[in-house]
Amino acid sequence: MFEILHELSNWIREFAETDWAILILFITAFLESTISPIPPDPLLIPMAIIKPSSAIWLGALCTLASVLGAVLGHRLGSQFGRPLLGKFVSESRIQSGESLFDKYGIWAVLVAAVTPIPYKVFTILAGVLKLDMKRFLIASIIGRGMRFLSLGVVIFLFGEDVQNFVEEQFETLALLAGVGVVASVLFVLILVKWKTKRGSRKKQSNA
């Protein structure tokens, strides 16, 4: 298992040093703000660790791409409304986003931009709710900068130490990552099974 993980790690490192990696990083960060559930962090972090001298630039690139994607998400939400959002996001998440907007307004965008909360929900929803573009843009720049640019700064300052730690503790980290993946898969399977049972019960009660 560890040999496979080592090979995967080496492949990621080799890919991260190519010009394609920069393009993929930009596209991933852009789409994560509009339609994609995949965050750019898993690519940004190894790219920055491999070359700490470029970490700040990579963080800035990620921030720029994400903000541009956020602007597109806002435009799409403003143009096509709630039905568009429903194609990418569940109704429960839309309602959660709306309640956060009701409570915190523009601050909801800032919080979503920094945290692992699906950012595309808030970019499109901000357009649906006709949130002021200027304020939305400022919140996006600050939030995405806090997430990606600050990550680049940290790796720029401590990148070599982080790289040495990862190499020294690779097996332990790989084991923890494997446990995390298995736990995530089990959680999803249990959740799907629970929702399926709940749906069948509702159908029976309605019948």
mmCIF file of C-alpha atoms in Angstrom:
data_model
loop_
_atom_site.group_PDB
_atom_site.id
_atom_site.type_symbol
_atom_site.label_atom_id
_atom_site.label_comp_id
_atom_site.label_asym_id
_atom_site.label_seq_id
_atom_site.Cartn_x
_atom_site.Cartn_y
_atom_site.Cartn_z
ATOM 1 C CA MET A 1 0.000 0.000 0.000
ATOM 2 C CA PHE A 2 2.776 2.409 0.995
ATOM 3 C CA GLU A 3 4.612 1.698 -2.288
ATOM 4 C CA ILE A 4 1.498 2.738 -4.214
ATOM 5 C CA LEU A 5 1.199 5.896 -2.112
ATOM 6 C CA HIS A 6 4.881 6.667 -2.696
ATOM 7 C CA GLU A 7 4.402 6.255 -6.455
ATOM 8 C CA LEU A 8 1.329 8.492 -6.320
ATOM 9 C CA SER A 9 3.274 11.052 -4.299
ATOM 10 C CA ASN A 10 6.133 11.004 -6.822
ATOM 11 C CA TRP A 11 3.671 11.414 -9.707
ATOM 12 C CA ILE A 12 2.050 14.398 -8.000
ATOM 13 C CA ARG A 13 5.471 15.963 -7.459
ATOM 14 C CA GLU A 14 6.497 15.435 -11.077
ATOM 15 C CA PHE A 15 3.187 16.808 -12.366
ATOM 16 C CA ALA A 16 3.364 19.786 -9.997
ATOM 17 C CA GLU A 17 6.619 20.879 -11.648
ATOM 18 C CA THR A 18 5.110 21.048 -15.154
ATOM 19 C CA ASP A 19 3.512 24.046 -16.857
ATOM 20 C CA TRP A 20 0.269 22.081 -17.101
ATOM 21 C CA ALA A 21 0.010 22.080 -13.310
ATOM 22 C CA ILE A 22 -0.238 25.880 -13.238
ATOM 23 C CA LEU A 23 -3.010 25.831 -15.849
ATOM 24 C CA ILE A 24 -4.897 23.075 -14.017
ATOM 25 C CA LEU A 25 -4.506 24.973 -10.736
ATOM 26 C CA PHE A 26 -5.987 28.109 -12.307
ATOM 27 C CA ILE A 27 -8.900 26.207 -13.874
ATOM 28 C CA THR A 28 -9.612 24.275 -10.663
ATOM 29 C CA ALA A 29 -9.679 27.455 -8.564
ATOM 30 C CA PHE A 30 -11.874 29.193 -11.146
ATOM 31 C CA LEU A 31 -14.425 26.382 -11.422
ATOM 32 C CA GLU A 32 -14.564 25.805 -7.648
ATOM 33 C CA SER A 33 -16.205 29.224 -7.364
ATOM 34 C CA THR A 34 -18.843 28.427 -9.968
ATOM 35 C CA ILE A 35 -19.777 24.782 -10.600
ATOM 36 C CA SER A 36 -17.105 22.414 -9.271
ATOM 37 C CA PRO A 37 -16.972 20.749 -5.820
ATOM 38 C CA ILE A 38 -13.207 20.162 -6.133
ATOM 39 C CA PRO A 39 -11.077 22.672 -4.170
ATOM 40 C CA PRO A 40 -7.659 23.758 -5.490
ATOM 41 C CA ASP A 41 -5.873 23.209 -2.160
ATOM 42 C CA PRO A 42 -4.769 19.576 -2.852
ATOM 43 C CA LEU A 43 -2.847 20.830 -5.898
ATOM 44 C CA LEU A 44 -1.761 24.203 -4.514
ATOM 45 C CA ILE A 45 -0.132 22.743 -1.394
ATOM 46 C CA PRO A 46 2.232 20.213 -3.077
ATOM 47 C CA MET A 47 3.099 22.696 -5.829
ATOM 48 C CA ALA A 48 4.024 25.294 -3.215
ATOM 49 C CA ILE A 49 5.938 22.826 -1.024
ATOM 50 C CA ILE A 50 7.989 21.560 -3.974
ATOM 51 C CA LYS A 51 8.998 25.117 -4.856
ATOM 52 C CA PRO A 52 8.575 27.354 -1.774
ATOM 53 C CA SER A 53 10.072 30.341 -3.608
ATOM 54 C CA SER A 54 6.961 30.370 -5.857
ATOM 55 C CA ALA A 55 4.459 29.706 -3.061
ATOM 56 C CA ILE A 56 3.253 33.308 -2.722
ATOM 57 C CA TRP A 57 2.860 33.666 -6.489
ATOM 58 C CA LEU A 58 0.884 30.408 -6.658
ATOM 59 C CA GLY A 59 -1.330 31.556 -3.785
ATOM 60 C CA ALA A 60 -1.947 34.858 -5.568
ATOM 61 C CA LEU A 61 -2.752 33.026 -8.826
ATOM 62 C CA CYS A 62 -5.214 30.804 -7.001
ATOM 63 C CA THR A 63 -6.821 33.851 -5.383
ATOM 64 C CA LEU A 64 -7.167 35.646 -8.727
ATOM 65 C CA ALA A 65 -8.687 32.624 -10.472
ATOM 66 C CA SER A 66 -11.122 32.023 -7.635
ATOM 67 C CA VAL A 67 -12.260 35.660 -7.544
ATOM 68 C CA LEU A 68 -12.795 35.660 -11.321
ATOM 69 C CA GLY A 69 -14.845 32.486 -10.946
ATOM 70 C CA ALA A 70 -16.826 34.134 -8.155
ATOM 71 C CA VAL A 71 -17.662 37.081 -10.417
ATOM 72 C CA LEU A 72 -18.898 34.649 -13.072
ATOM 73 C CA GLY A 73 -20.941 32.807 -10.444
ATOM 74 C CA HIS A 74 -22.533 36.087 -9.340
ATOM 75 C CA ARG A 75 -23.369 36.969 -12.951
ATOM 76 C CA LEU A 76 -24.874 33.547 -13.610
ATOM 77 C CA GLY A 77 -26.995 33.763 -10.472
ATOM 78 C CA SER A 78 -28.175 37.241 -11.378
ATOM 79 C CA GLN A 79 -28.992 36.206 -14.939
ATOM 80 C CA PHE A 80 -30.576 32.775 -14.472
ATOM 81 C CA GLY A 81 -31.755 32.874 -10.862
ATOM 82 C CA ARG A 82 -32.478 30.111 -8.369
ATOM 83 C CA PRO A 83 -33.219 27.311 -10.919
ATOM 84 C CA LEU A 84 -29.569 27.407 -12.025
ATOM 85 C CA LEU A 85 -28.328 27.015 -8.459
ATOM 86 C CA GLY A 86 -30.633 24.046 -7.960
ATOM 87 C CA LYS A 87 -28.810 22.149 -10.721
ATOM 88 C CA PHE A 88 -25.543 22.142 -8.765
ATOM 89 C CA VAL A 89 -26.608 22.328 -5.120
ATOM 90 C CA SER A 90 -29.179 20.553 -2.963
ATOM 91 C CA GLU A 91 -32.195 22.476 -1.696
ATOM 92 C CA SER A 92 -31.058 22.101 1.919
ATOM 93 C CA ARG A 93 -27.752 23.823 1.153
ATOM 94 C CA ILE A 94 -29.524 26.596 -0.711
ATOM 95 C CA GLN A 95 -31.777 27.200 2.276
ATOM 96 C CA SER A 96 -28.773 27.172 4.628
ATOM 97 C CA GLY A 97 -27.048 29.731 2.417
ATOM 98 C CA GLU A 98 -30.129 31.929 2.360
ATOM 99 C CA SER A 99 -30.407 31.872 6.145
ATOM 100 C CA LEU A 100 -26.747 32.875 6.450
ATOM 101 C CA PHE A 101 -27.298 35.753 4.017
ATOM 102 C CA ASP A 102 -30.343 36.849 6.021
ATOM 103 C CA LYS A 103 -28.313 36.885 9.240
ATOM 104 C CA TYR A 104 -24.917 38.156 8.104
ATOM 105 C CA GLY A 105 -25.341 39.679 4.654
ATOM 106 C CA ILE A 106 -22.021 40.251 2.885
ATOM 107 C CA TRP A 107 -20.157 38.653 5.798
ATOM 108 C CA ALA A 108 -21.596 35.302 4.714
ATOM 109 C CA VAL A 109 -19.579 35.590 1.488
ATOM 110 C CA LEU A 110 -16.417 36.357 3.451
ATOM 111 C CA VAL A 111 -16.899 33.374 5.759
ATOM 112 C CA ALA A 112 -17.615 31.025 2.845
ATOM 113 C CA ALA A 113 -14.548 32.328 0.996
ATOM 114 C CA VAL A 114 -12.252 31.403 3.880
ATOM 115 C CA THR A 115 -13.779 28.143 5.117
ATOM 116 C CA PRO A 116 -14.364 24.770 3.379
ATOM 117 C CA ILE A 117 -18.045 25.706 2.876
ATOM 118 C CA PRO A 118 -18.889 25.195 -0.855
ATOM 119 C CA TYR A 119 -18.131 28.662 -2.204
ATOM 120 C CA LYS A 120 -20.132 28.227 -5.404
ATOM 121 C CA VAL A 121 -23.333 28.163 -3.335
ATOM 122 C CA PHE A 122 -22.632 31.688 -2.115
ATOM 123 C CA THR A 123 -21.330 33.146 -5.373
ATOM 124 C CA ILE A 124 -24.388 32.095 -7.368
ATOM 125 C CA LEU A 125 -26.770 32.812 -4.491
ATOM 126 C CA ALA A 126 -25.277 36.299 -4.134
ATOM 127 C CA GLY A 127 -26.272 36.916 -7.747
ATOM 128 C CA VAL A 128 -29.725 35.448 -7.204
ATOM 129 C CA LEU A 129 -30.245 37.812 -4.254
ATOM 130 C CA LYS A 130 -28.836 40.757 -6.270
ATOM 131 C CA LEU A 131 -26.051 41.403 -3.764
ATOM 132 C CA ASP A 132 -24.063 44.532 -4.613
ATOM 133 C CA MET A 133 -21.213 43.512 -6.941
ATOM 134 C CA LYS A 134 -18.668 45.930 -5.460
ATOM 135 C CA ARG A 135 -19.180 44.678 -1.904
ATOM 136 C CA PHE A 136 -19.275 41.089 -3.153
ATOM 137 C CA LEU A 137 -15.977 41.564 -4.978
ATOM 138 C CA ILE A 138 -14.270 43.088 -1.930
ATOM 139 C CA ALA A 139 -15.467 40.238 0.307
ATOM 140 C CA SER A 140 -14.303 37.659 -2.255
ATOM 141 C CA ILE A 141 -10.837 39.191 -2.605
ATOM 142 C CA ILE A 142 -10.347 39.394 1.161
ATOM 143 C CA GLY A 143 -11.751 35.925 1.854
ATOM 144 C CA ARG A 144 -10.000 34.075 -0.947
ATOM 145 C CA GLY A 145 -6.781 35.933 -0.187
ATOM 146 C CA MET A 146 -6.996 34.856 3.450
ATOM 147 C CA ARG A 147 -7.405 31.263 2.331
ATOM 148 C CA PHE A 148 -4.999 30.878 -0.598
ATOM 149 C CA LEU A 149 -2.539 33.765 -0.400
ATOM 150 C CA SER A 150 -1.954 33.291 3.328
ATOM 151 C CA LEU A 151 -1.350 29.588 2.651
ATOM 152 C CA GLY A 152 1.260 30.568 0.081
ATOM 153 C CA VAL A 153 2.954 32.907 2.561
ATOM 154 C CA VAL A 154 3.095 30.200 5.247
ATOM 155 C CA ILE A 155 4.625 27.672 2.841
ATOM 156 C CA PHE A 156 7.050 30.329 1.543
ATOM 157 C CA LEU A 157 8.284 30.853 5.104
ATOM 158 C CA PHE A 158 8.236 27.243 6.322
ATOM 159 C CA GLY A 159 8.112 25.187 3.109
ATOM 160 C CA GLU A 160 11.376 23.301 3.594
ATOM 161 C CA ASP A 161 10.466 22.329 7.163
ATOM 162 C CA VAL A 162 7.053 21.128 5.989
ATOM 163 C CA GLN A 163 8.619 19.110 3.169
ATOM 164 C CA ASN A 164 11.095 17.452 5.553
ATOM 165 C CA PHE A 165 8.299 16.626 7.991
ATOM 166 C CA VAL A 166 6.166 15.044 5.251
ATOM 167 C CA GLU A 167 9.093 12.927 4.032
ATOM 168 C CA GLU A 168 10.017 11.791 7.549
ATOM 169 C CA GLN A 169 6.435 10.971 8.584
ATOM 170 C CA PHE A 170 5.158 9.807 5.192
ATOM 171 C CA GLU A 171 3.932 6.368 6.305
ATOM 172 C CA THR A 172 2.073 7.782 9.306
ATOM 173 C CA LEU A 173 0.480 10.538 7.230
ATOM 174 C CA ALA A 174 -0.425 8.058 4.486
ATOM 175 C CA LEU A 175 -2.059 5.765 7.046
ATOM 176 C CA LEU A 176 -4.055 8.655 8.508
ATOM 177 C CA ALA A 177 -5.093 9.731 5.005
ATOM 178 C CA GLY A 178 -6.209 6.181 4.221
ATOM 179 C CA VAL A 179 -8.257 5.989 7.417
ATOM 180 C CA GLY A 180 -9.803 9.350 6.555
ATOM 181 C CA VAL A 181 -10.781 8.180 3.069
ATOM 182 C CA VAL A 182 -12.328 4.947 4.384
ATOM 183 C CA ALA A 183 -14.214 6.857 7.089
ATOM 184 C CA SER A 184 -15.506 9.346 4.505
ATOM 185 C CA VAL A 185 -16.701 6.569 2.189
ATOM 186 C CA LEU A 186 -18.459 4.779 5.058
ATOM 187 C CA PHE A 187 -20.103 8.023 6.141
ATOM 188 C CA VAL A 188 -21.403 8.673 2.619
ATOM 189 C CA LEU A 189 -22.714 5.103 2.293
ATOM 190 C CA ILE A 190 -24.493 5.325 5.657
ATOM 191 C CA LEU A 191 -25.941 8.713 4.744
ATOM 192 C CA VAL A 192 -27.205 7.449 1.369
ATOM 193 C CA LYS A 193 -28.729 4.372 3.003
ATOM 194 C CA TRP A 194 -30.423 6.517 5.658
ATOM 195 C CA LYS A 195 -31.826 8.932 3.066
ATOM 196 C CA THR A 196 -33.081 6.026 0.948
ATOM 197 C CA LYS A 197 -34.906 4.509 3.917
ATOM 198 C CA ARG A 198 -36.308 7.881 4.887
ATOM 199 C CA GLY A 199 -37.547 8.484 1.339
ATOM 200 C CA SER A 200 -39.244 5.078 1.171
ATOM 201 C CA ARG A 201 -40.946 5.715 4.521
ATOM 202 C CA LYS A 202 -42.285 9.050 3.271
ATOM 203 C CA LYS A 203 -43.666 7.383 0.149
ATOM 204 C CA GLN A 204 -45.370 4.710 2.243
ATOM 205 C CA SER A 205 -46.889 7.303 4.588
ATOM 206 C CA ASN A 206 -48.143 9.383 1.639
ATOM 207 C CA ALA A 207 -49.654 6.287 0.068
#
